Amino acid sequence: MSQLPSTATNAVAEARAEIVRVGTSLFARGYVHASAGNISARVGDSHLITPTDAALGFLDPERLALVDAAGEQSAGDRASKTLTLHRRICAADPTARFVIHTHSTHLVALTLAGVWSQDDVLPPLTPYYVMKVGHVPLIPYHRPGDPRVADLVAGHIADRAARRTPIRAVLLDRLGPVVWGPDAASALAVLEELEETARLWLLTDRRPEPLPVPALDELKAAFSAAW
């Protein structure tokens, strides 16, 4: 098995601790349950990811899977079956260094009740949704871990980047959101705002109108919102 350079040892240890902290927080607040969901961090050219069927609220940092740039695992329990998806997101978006997938209740419910549109699962209801989340496409249902999902997500990332409206999240039909960012705090902010907006929309029986175009233009001008 390949070995991570010794210079990256501290970075790996910090990433292990961060993944455990995020998993504990998500579990405590009801964003994840049982063994659903997974978390990864990019460390150099390698990836640290939660093991398959791991309970995110009770992670052991030493059992996290460490996978090198070639996809070869060098440490930890067997990597999550969504490893391919996490790696493709980081390859498609150079700013992505922390990836979170949950089965958040209101976002899964949204896919069952019907999303706003295939390209935007929720309307731009609030300024912080526009600023912190942006566009979120729906990925059609595939079985958990299906590698074809990685191709679809990478395609959406490339398409939105070309249109200068980069995305920070996708919603997997019946399986929940996948969000990413340059660090854990950024990814968490996207997840939290996305889940809360889904909750708001479902609580109001999906009747509120989106923000008007002038309001969206103002947010883009004032905050560089990617809308």
mmCIF file of C-alpha atoms in Angstrom:
data_model
loop_
_atom_site.group_PDB
_atom_site.id
_atom_site.type_symbol
_atom_site.label_atom_id
_atom_site.label_comp_id
_atom_site.label_asym_id
_atom_site.label_seq_id
_atom_site.Cartn_x
_atom_site.Cartn_y
_atom_site.Cartn_z
ATOM 1 C CA MET A 1 0.000 0.000 0.000
ATOM 2 C CA SER A 2 1.157 3.545 -0.708
ATOM 3 C CA GLN A 3 2.119 5.770 2.214
ATOM 4 C CA LEU A 4 1.223 9.398 2.733
ATOM 5 C CA PRO A 5 4.356 11.611 2.932
ATOM 6 C CA SER A 6 5.412 12.265 6.522
ATOM 7 C CA THR A 7 5.016 16.012 5.952
ATOM 8 C CA ALA A 8 1.266 15.479 5.635
ATOM 9 C CA THR A 9 0.902 13.602 8.949
ATOM 10 C CA ASN A 10 -0.327 16.653 10.865
ATOM 11 C CA ALA A 11 -2.779 17.578 8.101
ATOM 12 C CA VAL A 12 -4.248 14.063 8.181
ATOM 13 C CA ALA A 13 -4.576 14.163 11.975
ATOM 14 C CA GLU A 14 -6.351 17.529 11.785
ATOM 15 C CA ALA A 15 -8.678 16.244 9.066
ATOM 16 C CA ARG A 16 -9.500 13.154 11.133
ATOM 17 C CA ALA A 17 -10.444 15.333 14.094
ATOM 18 C CA GLU A 18 -12.531 17.649 11.918
ATOM 19 C CA ILE A 19 -14.494 14.814 10.336
ATOM 20 C CA VAL A 20 -15.252 13.353 13.767
ATOM 21 C CA ARG A 21 -16.312 16.777 15.081
ATOM 22 C CA VAL A 22 -18.644 17.361 12.125
ATOM 23 C CA GLY A 23 -20.127 13.866 12.336
ATOM 24 C CA THR A 24 -20.835 14.292 16.048
ATOM 25 C CA SER A 25 -22.458 17.678 15.441
ATOM 26 C CA LEU A 26 -24.640 16.413 12.593
ATOM 27 C CA PHE A 27 -25.836 13.453 14.656
ATOM 28 C CA ALA A 28 -26.547 15.555 17.746
ATOM 29 C CA ARG A 29 -28.687 17.958 15.717
ATOM 30 C CA GLY A 30 -30.629 15.288 13.830
ATOM 31 C CA TYR A 31 -29.110 15.841 10.395
ATOM 32 C CA VAL A 32 -28.022 12.181 10.220
ATOM 33 C CA HIS A 33 -29.311 8.930 11.699
ATOM 34 C CA ALA A 34 -28.179 5.317 11.983
ATOM 35 C CA SER A 35 -25.370 4.724 9.458
ATOM 36 C CA ALA A 36 -26.752 7.017 6.753
ATOM 37 C CA GLY A 37 -24.452 9.652 5.237
ATOM 38 C CA ASN A 38 -20.725 10.145 4.829
ATOM 39 C CA ILE A 39 -18.053 12.820 5.168
ATOM 40 C CA SER A 40 -14.711 13.297 3.438
ATOM 41 C CA ALA A 41 -11.794 15.710 3.477
ATOM 42 C CA ARG A 42 -9.169 16.208 0.799
ATOM 43 C CA VAL A 43 -5.638 16.231 2.200
ATOM 44 C CA GLY A 44 -3.158 17.061 -0.537
ATOM 45 C CA ASP A 45 -3.836 14.533 -3.294
ATOM 46 C CA SER A 46 -5.356 12.052 -0.850
ATOM 47 C CA HIS A 47 -8.832 11.702 0.630
ATOM 48 C CA LEU A 48 -9.927 10.822 4.135
ATOM 49 C CA ILE A 49 -13.474 9.448 4.213
ATOM 50 C CA THR A 50 -15.822 7.782 6.676
ATOM 51 C CA PRO A 51 -15.992 3.985 6.389
ATOM 52 C CA THR A 52 -18.899 2.175 4.815
ATOM 53 C CA ASP A 53 -21.880 1.799 7.173
ATOM 54 C CA ALA A 54 -20.235 3.975 9.832
ATOM 55 C CA ALA A 55 -22.492 5.845 12.281
ATOM 56 C CA LEU A 56 -21.447 9.484 11.890
ATOM 57 C CA GLY A 57 -22.238 10.293 15.510
ATOM 58 C CA PHE A 58 -19.774 7.722 16.831
ATOM 59 C CA LEU A 59 -16.745 7.873 14.553
ATOM 60 C CA ASP A 60 -13.321 6.570 15.536
ATOM 61 C CA PRO A 61 -10.707 8.858 13.951
ATOM 62 C CA GLU A 62 -8.248 5.993 13.443
ATOM 63 C CA ARG A 63 -10.801 3.939 11.519
ATOM 64 C CA LEU A 64 -11.427 6.617 8.873
ATOM 65 C CA ALA A 65 -10.342 5.420 5.442
ATOM 66 C CA LEU A 66 -7.289 7.092 3.876
ATOM 67 C CA VAL A 67 -7.178 6.813 0.083
ATOM 68 C CA ASP A 68 -4.385 8.081 -2.164
ATOM 69 C CA ALA A 69 -4.610 9.913 -5.497
ATOM 70 C CA ALA A 70 -4.798 6.612 -7.386
ATOM 71 C CA GLY A 71 -7.723 5.425 -5.277
ATOM 72 C CA GLU A 72 -5.641 2.953 -3.273
ATOM 73 C CA GLN A 73 -6.585 2.692 0.393
ATOM 74 C CA SER A 74 -3.676 2.799 2.824
ATOM 75 C CA ALA A 75 -5.358 2.996 6.233
ATOM 76 C CA GLY A 76 -8.624 2.566 8.105
ATOM 77 C CA ASP A 77 -11.760 0.512 7.549
ATOM 78 C CA ARG A 78 -13.242 -0.043 4.098
ATOM 79 C CA ALA A 79 -14.053 3.319 2.505
ATOM 80 C CA SER A 80 -17.628 4.475 1.996
ATOM 81 C CA LYS A 81 -19.278 3.262 -1.191
ATOM 82 C CA THR A 82 -19.671 6.925 -2.194
ATOM 83 C CA LEU A 83 -15.895 7.446 -2.380
ATOM 84 C CA THR A 84 -16.020 7.824 -6.166
ATOM 85 C CA LEU A 85 -18.571 10.623 -5.873
ATOM 86 C CA HIS A 86 -16.516 12.509 -3.275
ATOM 87 C CA ARG A 87 -13.331 12.224 -5.331
ATOM 88 C CA ARG A 88 -15.071 13.359 -8.538
ATOM 89 C CA ILE A 89 -16.539 16.407 -6.794
ATOM 90 C CA CYS A 90 -13.075 17.461 -5.637
ATOM 91 C CA ALA A 91 -11.637 16.842 -9.097
ATOM 92 C CA ALA A 92 -14.391 18.859 -10.781
ATOM 93 C CA ASP A 93 -14.274 21.763 -8.310
ATOM 94 C CA PRO A 94 -10.743 22.750 -7.229
ATOM 95 C CA THR A 95 -12.180 24.714 -4.285
ATOM 96 C CA ALA A 96 -13.860 21.613 -2.823
ATOM 97 C CA ARG A 97 -11.891 20.201 0.107
ATOM 98 C CA PHE A 98 -14.654 19.032 2.439
ATOM 99 C CA VAL A 99 -17.696 17.021 1.289
ATOM 100 C CA ILE A 100 -20.758 16.046 3.328
ATOM 101 C CA HIS A 101 -23.623 13.732 2.351
ATOM 102 C CA THR A 102 -26.626 13.338 4.650
ATOM 103 C CA HIS A 103 -30.143 11.954 4.457
ATOM 104 C CA SER A 104 -31.546 15.135 6.014
ATOM 105 C CA THR A 105 -35.256 14.661 6.686
ATOM 106 C CA HIS A 106 -36.738 17.723 4.989
ATOM 107 C CA LEU A 107 -34.562 17.451 1.892
ATOM 108 C CA VAL A 108 -35.420 13.782 1.380
ATOM 109 C CA ALA A 109 -39.075 14.691 1.976
ATOM 110 C CA LEU A 110 -38.736 17.398 -0.667
ATOM 111 C CA THR A 111 -37.751 14.810 -3.280
ATOM 112 C CA LEU A 112 -40.807 12.743 -2.321
ATOM 113 C CA ALA A 113 -43.200 15.699 -2.393
ATOM 114 C CA GLY A 114 -41.740 17.148 -5.583
ATOM 115 C CA VAL A 115 -38.953 19.666 -6.083
ATOM 116 C CA TRP A 116 -39.415 23.158 -7.491
ATOM 117 C CA SER A 117 -37.561 22.207 -10.693
ATOM 118 C CA GLN A 118 -34.906 19.783 -11.856
ATOM 119 C CA ASP A 119 -32.295 22.558 -12.037
ATOM 120 C CA ASP A 120 -33.330 24.272 -8.802
ATOM 121 C CA VAL A 121 -34.813 22.021 -6.160
ATOM 122 C CA LEU A 122 -35.963 25.053 -4.168
ATOM 123 C CA PRO A 123 -36.972 28.558 -5.230
ATOM 124 C CA PRO A 124 -34.859 31.509 -4.050
ATOM 125 C CA LEU A 125 -37.051 32.185 -1.015
ATOM 126 C CA THR A 126 -34.638 34.048 1.255
ATOM 127 C CA PRO A 127 -31.569 36.219 0.713
ATOM 128 C CA TYR A 128 -29.361 33.812 2.666
ATOM 129 C CA TYR A 129 -30.442 30.890 0.522
ATOM 130 C CA VAL A 130 -29.354 32.850 -2.547
ATOM 131 C CA MET A 131 -26.087 33.993 -0.912
ATOM 132 C CA LYS A 132 -25.051 30.818 0.919
ATOM 133 C CA VAL A 133 -26.517 28.021 -1.205
ATOM 134 C CA GLY A 134 -27.374 29.114 -4.741
ATOM 135 C CA HIS A 135 -28.538 26.720 -7.442
ATOM 136 C CA VAL A 136 -29.039 23.067 -6.446
ATOM 137 C CA PRO A 137 -29.901 20.556 -9.190
ATOM 138 C CA LEU A 138 -31.746 17.290 -8.603
ATOM 139 C CA ILE A 139 -29.840 14.097 -9.452
ATOM 140 C CA PRO A 140 -32.215 11.314 -10.598
ATOM 141 C CA TYR A 141 -32.449 8.241 -8.386
ATOM 142 C CA HIS A 142 -29.677 5.665 -8.551
ATOM 143 C CA ARG A 143 -28.852 3.021 -5.976
ATOM 144 C CA PRO A 144 -26.507 4.172 -3.162
ATOM 145 C CA GLY A 145 -22.911 4.178 -4.364
ATOM 146 C CA ASP A 146 -23.760 3.906 -8.076
ATOM 147 C CA PRO A 147 -20.706 5.364 -9.897
ATOM 148 C CA ARG A 148 -22.958 6.912 -12.560
ATOM 149 C CA VAL A 149 -24.009 9.510 -9.992
ATOM 150 C CA ALA A 150 -20.435 10.815 -9.915
ATOM 151 C CA ASP A 151 -20.576 11.446 -13.665
ATOM 152 C CA LEU A 152 -23.867 13.328 -13.367
ATOM 153 C CA VAL A 153 -22.664 15.513 -10.492
ATOM 154 C CA ALA A 154 -19.355 16.296 -12.193
ATOM 155 C CA GLY A 155 -21.298 17.287 -15.300
ATOM 156 C CA HIS A 156 -23.473 19.713 -13.331
ATOM 157 C CA ILE A 157 -20.403 21.239 -11.667
ATOM 158 C CA ALA A 158 -18.729 21.789 -15.038
ATOM 159 C CA ASP A 159 -21.890 23.186 -16.620
ATOM 160 C CA ARG A 160 -22.516 25.676 -13.821
ATOM 161 C CA ALA A 161 -18.865 26.726 -13.715
ATOM 162 C CA ALA A 162 -19.019 27.485 -17.452
ATOM 163 C CA ARG A 163 -22.114 29.634 -16.808
ATOM 164 C CA ARG A 164 -20.315 31.446 -13.945
ATOM 165 C CA THR A 165 -22.914 30.292 -11.432
ATOM 166 C CA PRO A 166 -20.917 27.639 -9.565
ATOM 167 C CA ILE A 167 -22.808 25.186 -7.395
ATOM 168 C CA ARG A 168 -22.050 24.075 -3.836
ATOM 169 C CA ALA A 169 -24.562 21.245 -3.564
ATOM 170 C CA VAL A 170 -26.734 18.714 -5.344
ATOM 171 C CA LEU A 171 -29.773 16.789 -4.109
ATOM 172 C CA LEU A 172 -29.891 13.040 -4.731
ATOM 173 C CA ASP A 173 -33.442 11.846 -5.306
ATOM 174 C CA ARG A 174 -34.637 9.904 -2.222
ATOM 175 C CA LEU A 175 -31.117 9.955 -0.733
ATOM 176 C CA GLY A 176 -30.530 13.542 0.353
ATOM 177 C CA PRO A 177 -28.035 16.337 -0.215
ATOM 178 C CA VAL A 178 -24.344 16.309 -1.053
ATOM 179 C CA VAL A 179 -22.620 19.602 -0.207
ATOM 180 C CA TRP A 180 -19.039 20.767 -0.410
ATOM 181 C CA GLY A 181 -16.756 23.694 0.305
ATOM 182 C CA PRO A 182 -13.171 24.737 0.979
ATOM 183 C CA ASP A 183 -13.499 23.689 4.631
ATOM 184 C CA ALA A 184 -15.895 22.085 7.073
ATOM 185 C CA ALA A 185 -17.501 25.343 8.179
ATOM 186 C CA SER A 186 -18.332 26.343 4.604
ATOM 187 C CA ALA A 187 -19.823 22.950 3.748
ATOM 188 C CA LEU A 188 -21.860 22.924 6.965
ATOM 189 C CA ALA A 189 -23.226 26.398 6.239
ATOM 190 C CA VAL A 190 -24.509 25.209 2.863
ATOM 191 C CA LEU A 191 -26.073 22.081 4.341
ATOM 192 C CA GLU A 192 -27.779 23.927 7.194
ATOM 193 C CA GLU A 193 -29.216 26.693 5.003
ATOM 194 C CA LEU A 194 -30.353 24.168 2.394
ATOM 195 C CA GLU A 195 -32.112 21.926 4.928
ATOM 196 C CA GLU A 196 -33.776 24.865 6.698
ATOM 197 C CA THR A 197 -35.037 26.326 3.419
ATOM 198 C CA ALA A 198 -36.530 22.954 2.489
ATOM 199 C CA ARG A 199 -38.199 22.881 5.900
ATOM 200 C CA LEU A 200 -39.616 26.385 5.395
ATOM 201 C CA TRP A 201 -40.986 25.565 1.966
ATOM 202 C CA LEU A 202 -42.616 22.340 3.121
ATOM 203 C CA LEU A 203 -44.065 24.010 6.243
ATOM 204 C CA THR A 204 -45.697 26.698 4.096
ATOM 205 C CA ASP A 205 -47.198 24.087 1.769
ATOM 206 C CA ARG A 206 -44.829 25.158 -1.047
ATOM 207 C CA ARG A 207 -46.858 28.302 -1.733
ATOM 208 C CA PRO A 208 -44.427 31.242 -1.180
ATOM 209 C CA GLU A 209 -43.279 33.139 -4.236
ATOM 210 C CA PRO A 210 -39.538 33.393 -4.936
ATOM 211 C CA LEU A 211 -37.688 36.644 -4.438
ATOM 212 C CA PRO A 212 -38.392 39.003 -7.357
ATOM 213 C CA VAL A 213 -35.764 39.494 -10.048
ATOM 214 C CA PRO A 214 -34.721 42.995 -8.842
ATOM 215 C CA ALA A 215 -34.032 41.558 -5.372
ATOM 216 C CA LEU A 216 -31.946 38.763 -6.877
ATOM 217 C CA ASP A 217 -30.010 41.258 -8.990
ATOM 218 C CA GLU A 218 -29.331 43.348 -5.897
ATOM 219 C CA LEU A 219 -27.962 40.298 -4.044
ATOM 220 C CA LYS A 220 -25.719 39.445 -6.971
ATOM 221 C CA ALA A 221 -24.400 42.992 -7.133
ATOM 222 C CA ALA A 222 -23.948 43.485 -3.388
ATOM 223 C CA PHE A 223 -22.690 40.052 -2.362
ATOM 224 C CA SER A 224 -21.514 38.380 -5.599
ATOM 225 C CA ALA A 225 -24.192 35.737 -5.086
ATOM 226 C CA ALA A 226 -23.812 32.966 -7.659
ATOM 227 C CA TRP A 227 -27.396 33.054 -8.928
#
